[in-house]
Structures are given as C-alpha cells and as structure tokens.
C-alpha cells in the first residue's frame, strides 16, 4: 500500500508539472528502496529524477498551489526531546519503542512487518501530549506537521472531505510526523444524534484515510475528551497512550536534565535553594 500511494503521487506530480512534489515523492521512493536494500533501483530512480525536466502546464498558476494540502498544516521544527519530558513510565517506554521501530524499520520489513505508525494520546490538557508528539518527530529526525483545523474544516457540503484528501495526499509524499490536536473535534462519535450527517461523513472518510497511510508517515492524534471519540477511531490506532495528571510522588521522583546529567527534581530544587543562599 505504501508503494502504490507513492506511485500515484508520482504520476500526479508529473501530470501537474509540480517539480517540488515530484522530487519529494521520488526521494520517498528512493528511501523505501534503500530500506529494502534495493540500492541499484534507488540509484536508477535518482538518475532518472536528475534527467527529468518538468515543465508546468500553460494553465497552471500559483492559485493551484494555494489549494494544496500544505495549506492545512503548520510545519514546525521539533526541538523537544523525550529525555526532557516528565512522562509516565508506560508513555516513556512507548515513545522509545516507537522511535526504535522506525529507526530499525528495515529489520521489521525483512521479516514481513511494518513499524507502528498510528498513535492516540488521551488525557487532561497540559500534561505533555503535544510535547510528546514533537519529541517523536525530533527523535526520528522527521518534519513535524500540525493540522490547522481553521484551514481544514469548511462550511460547505463536502468541503472538509476535499481538504482532508489533499492533506493526506500531501503528507504521503514524504516521511513525516502528522499531529492532530483536539482530535475529538473531527473524530466524534457518529452515533451522536446531535451531530449532522456531514460530520458523520467526515469521520468515515477520515478513518479510511488513516487506514491507507503508509508506515513512513507517523500520525499522532491527541484528545482531552476520549469519551467523545467514535468507537471505530480507537481501533485505527496501534498504540494508545494515556497521559494522566502527575501526582506528587511522580513529580518528586521525576528526573530532569542538568549540565552534569540527569538529576531528580528534588535534587534540582535543593541545589537551587543552596545557590540562592550563596
């Protein structure tokens, strides 16, 4: 499925005369082939790309780019690392496993497996869900895409689905981390009698797009209201992590980074007091 998506994106980019999309899609294909140790094929793809002279069609204008899926995301540079976050032990281990699976994806594929790439985070606000998603992007060295709901959700019938399609078509062209914050706003329970038929169609289309995402796109969704999510949403995510509010014991036993290495928060507080006295 991942390879077929890339080939479709490659054809679309060539037909539209979109050099940037053609290059990013070809680079993703090259990375996929090298991960499978098909280095000769990867080299041929790179040579073919260098020899291609893409000429945009006469009717192609800058307005066509304004309607691309790139308009519905913010690309941020990830700076936070997993080691800087105060996380529950299951969440910290889950993050480390996710990074390791993608770092060693070639080993998994050699045995017929794909790394997990759909993660659902739930818990009260302010407990590190967004920072966790950013840290995963930093750990994998991938672009961090944050979905803009103001540009995604339309007021006309079918408009949101059309923008969702463009969004997913865009992210398929390159390895990345795609982050949906406040996921309950778009993944609501379809059985809710207070919701319109349009949101139900959006949820159904969203679930289909999630199923078709290649494994080199890591999609992370976060919600503060897990009870509002559609039941089918939960089944789409291979990893589900809970972010409870930290208690006093966990805060006191947590570690933070210092110039001399990790130290406990209590040690950090004691050193701060001693330095202020001096």
Short mmCIF file of C-alpha atoms in Angstrom, two decimals, residues 32-210:
data_model
loop_
_atom_site.label_atom_id
_atom_site.label_comp_id
_atom_site.label_asym_id
_atom_site.label_seq_id
_atom_site.Cartn_x
_atom_site.Cartn_y
_atom_site.Cartn_z
CA UNK A 32 11.83 2.94 0.56
CA UNK A 33 14.00 1.05 -1.95
CA UNK A 34 17.18 1.59 0.07
CA UNK A 35 15.39 0.33 3.20
CA UNK A 36 14.76 -2.89 1.25
CA UNK A 37 18.43 -3.00 0.15
CA UNK A 38 17.41 -2.37 -3.47
CA UNK A 39 20.28 0.07 -3.98
CA UNK A 40 20.51 -0.36 -7.75
CA UNK A 41 16.84 0.59 -8.16
CA UNK A 42 17.31 3.57 -5.83
CA UNK A 43 20.30 4.74 -7.87
CA UNK A 44 18.31 4.47 -11.12
CA UNK A 45 15.47 6.50 -9.61
CA UNK A 46 17.89 9.24 -8.59
CA UNK A 47 19.44 9.34 -12.05
CA UNK A 48 16.00 9.45 -13.67
CA UNK A 49 14.97 12.36 -11.48
CA UNK A 50 18.10 14.30 -12.36
CA UNK A 51 17.38 13.82 -16.07
CA UNK A 52 13.73 14.92 -15.92
CA UNK A 53 12.87 18.45 -16.98
CA UNK A 54 9.38 19.16 -15.68
CA UNK A 55 7.52 21.95 -17.46
CA UNK A 56 4.34 23.18 -15.75
CA UNK A 57 1.22 23.15 -17.96
CA UNK A 58 0.32 26.51 -19.51
CA UNK A 59 -2.82 26.81 -17.40
CA UNK A 60 -1.06 26.03 -14.12
CA UNK A 61 -0.92 29.11 -11.89
CA UNK A 62 0.06 29.88 -8.33
CA UNK A 63 -3.60 29.56 -7.36
CA UNK A 64 -3.36 25.80 -7.84
CA UNK A 65 -0.71 25.66 -5.13
CA UNK A 66 -2.89 27.64 -2.73
CA UNK A 67 -5.38 24.77 -2.75
CA UNK A 68 -2.82 22.10 -1.92
CA UNK A 69 -2.84 20.07 1.28
CA UNK A 70 0.11 22.10 2.55
CA UNK A 71 -2.32 24.92 3.37
CA UNK A 72 -3.95 22.83 6.10
CA UNK A 73 -0.82 22.19 8.17
CA UNK A 74 1.89 24.06 10.01
CA UNK A 75 5.40 22.69 9.60
CA UNK A 76 7.36 23.18 12.81
CA UNK A 77 10.95 22.39 13.66
CA UNK A 78 10.94 19.84 16.51
CA UNK A 79 13.23 20.80 19.36
CA UNK A 80 11.87 18.92 22.40
CA UNK A 81 13.38 15.51 23.17
CA UNK A 82 11.85 12.60 25.04
CA UNK A 83 14.54 12.91 27.71
CA UNK A 84 13.36 16.42 28.57
CA UNK A 85 9.79 15.37 29.30
CA UNK A 86 8.29 14.19 32.57
CA UNK A 87 6.27 11.22 31.37
CA UNK A 88 4.54 8.25 32.98
CA UNK A 89 6.67 5.14 32.60
CA UNK A 90 4.32 3.40 30.08
CA UNK A 91 4.31 6.54 27.91
CA UNK A 92 8.10 6.94 28.04
CA UNK A 93 8.61 3.29 27.11
CA UNK A 94 6.01 3.56 24.34
CA UNK A 95 7.79 6.57 22.87
CA UNK A 96 11.17 4.83 22.97
CA UNK A 97 9.73 1.72 21.33
CA UNK A 98 8.10 3.78 18.59
CA UNK A 99 11.36 5.56 17.76
CA UNK A 100 13.29 2.29 17.78
CA UNK A 101 10.77 0.56 15.50
CA UNK A 102 11.10 3.28 12.87
CA UNK A 103 14.86 3.53 13.27
CA UNK A 104 15.12 -0.20 12.58
CA UNK A 105 12.22 -0.44 10.13
CA UNK A 106 14.37 -2.35 7.63
CA UNK A 107 14.74 -5.20 10.12
CA UNK A 108 10.97 -5.38 10.67
CA UNK A 109 10.26 -5.30 6.93
CA UNK A 110 12.78 -8.08 6.35
CA UNK A 111 10.51 -10.26 8.50
CA UNK A 112 7.28 -9.09 6.89
CA UNK A 113 6.29 -6.44 9.46
CA UNK A 114 5.81 -2.68 9.39
CA UNK A 115 6.60 -0.29 12.28
CA UNK A 116 3.61 1.02 14.17
CA UNK A 117 2.72 4.48 12.96
CA UNK A 118 -0.71 5.42 14.34
CA UNK A 119 -0.69 6.69 17.95
CA UNK A 120 -3.58 8.02 20.05
CA UNK A 121 -2.85 10.16 23.13
CA UNK A 122 -5.56 10.86 25.70
CA UNK A 123 -5.69 12.72 28.99
CA UNK A 124 -6.35 16.10 30.61
CA UNK A 125 -4.87 19.22 28.98
CA UNK A 126 -1.41 20.41 29.94
CA UNK A 127 0.20 17.01 30.54
CA UNK A 128 2.57 16.85 27.59
CA UNK A 129 0.65 15.33 24.67
CA UNK A 130 1.78 17.94 22.14
CA UNK A 131 5.34 17.90 23.50
CA UNK A 132 5.38 14.10 23.22
CA UNK A 133 4.40 14.29 19.53
CA UNK A 134 7.11 16.89 18.92
CA UNK A 135 9.67 14.71 20.73
CA UNK A 136 8.81 11.74 18.50
CA UNK A 137 9.46 13.90 15.43
CA UNK A 138 12.76 15.06 16.94
CA UNK A 139 13.80 11.50 17.79
CA UNK A 140 13.09 10.33 14.24
CA UNK A 141 14.57 13.41 12.59
CA UNK A 142 11.34 14.00 10.64
CA UNK A 143 9.30 17.12 9.79
CA UNK A 144 6.61 17.91 12.36
CA UNK A 145 3.27 18.76 10.74
CA UNK A 146 0.47 20.18 12.94
CA UNK A 147 -3.02 20.13 11.42
CA UNK A 148 -4.76 23.53 11.18
CA UNK A 149 -8.46 23.00 11.79
CA UNK A 150 -9.24 26.57 10.78
CA UNK A 151 -8.00 25.76 7.28
CA UNK A 152 -9.27 22.17 7.24
CA UNK A 153 -12.90 22.39 8.28
CA UNK A 154 -15.17 24.00 5.67
CA UNK A 155 -18.69 25.30 5.92
CA UNK A 156 -19.97 23.79 2.65
CA UNK A 157 -21.11 20.25 1.99
CA UNK A 158 -18.16 18.02 1.09
CA UNK A 159 -15.59 20.79 1.54
CA UNK A 160 -13.92 19.26 4.61
CA UNK A 161 -13.55 15.87 2.92
CA UNK A 162 -11.98 17.51 -0.14
CA UNK A 163 -9.44 19.29 2.07
CA UNK A 164 -8.76 16.10 4.03
CA UNK A 165 -7.98 14.30 0.77
CA UNK A 166 -5.48 17.00 -0.22
CA UNK A 167 -3.93 16.91 3.24
CA UNK A 168 -3.31 13.17 3.16
CA UNK A 169 -2.15 13.28 -0.47
CA UNK A 170 0.45 15.84 0.57
CA UNK A 171 1.79 14.02 3.65
CA UNK A 172 2.11 10.75 1.70
CA UNK A 173 4.83 12.32 -0.43
CA UNK A 174 7.44 12.35 2.36
CA UNK A 175 8.23 10.71 5.71
CA UNK A 176 6.89 12.92 8.49
CA UNK A 177 5.04 13.12 11.82
CA UNK A 178 1.46 14.36 11.37
CA UNK A 179 -0.15 15.68 14.56
CA UNK A 180 -3.90 16.10 15.12
CA UNK A 181 -4.52 18.05 18.33
CA UNK A 182 -8.05 18.14 19.78
CA UNK A 183 -8.82 15.07 17.67
CA UNK A 184 -12.32 14.78 19.12
CA UNK A 185 -13.32 17.82 17.08
CA UNK A 186 -13.03 15.77 13.89
CA UNK A 187 -13.27 12.18 15.14
CA UNK A 188 -16.58 12.45 17.01
CA UNK A 189 -18.89 9.56 17.75
CA UNK A 190 -21.08 9.02 14.69
CA UNK A 191 -23.93 7.69 16.79
CA UNK A 192 -24.45 11.08 18.44
CA UNK A 193 -27.97 12.21 17.47
CA UNK A 194 -26.97 15.87 17.92
CA UNK A 195 -24.39 15.70 15.12
CA UNK A 196 -25.19 16.35 11.46
CA UNK A 197 -24.79 13.89 8.62
CA UNK A 198 -21.84 15.90 7.33
CA UNK A 199 -19.64 15.23 10.37
CA UNK A 200 -20.50 11.53 10.10
CA UNK A 201 -19.29 11.50 6.50
CA UNK A 202 -16.12 13.32 7.58
CA UNK A 203 -15.40 10.73 10.29
CA UNK A 204 -15.94 7.84 7.85
CA UNK A 205 -13.62 9.43 5.28
CA UNK A 206 -11.01 10.23 7.94
CA UNK A 207 -10.93 6.61 9.11
CA UNK A 208 -10.47 5.40 5.54
CA UNK A 209 -7.56 7.81 5.01
CA UNK A 210 -5.91 6.68 8.25
#
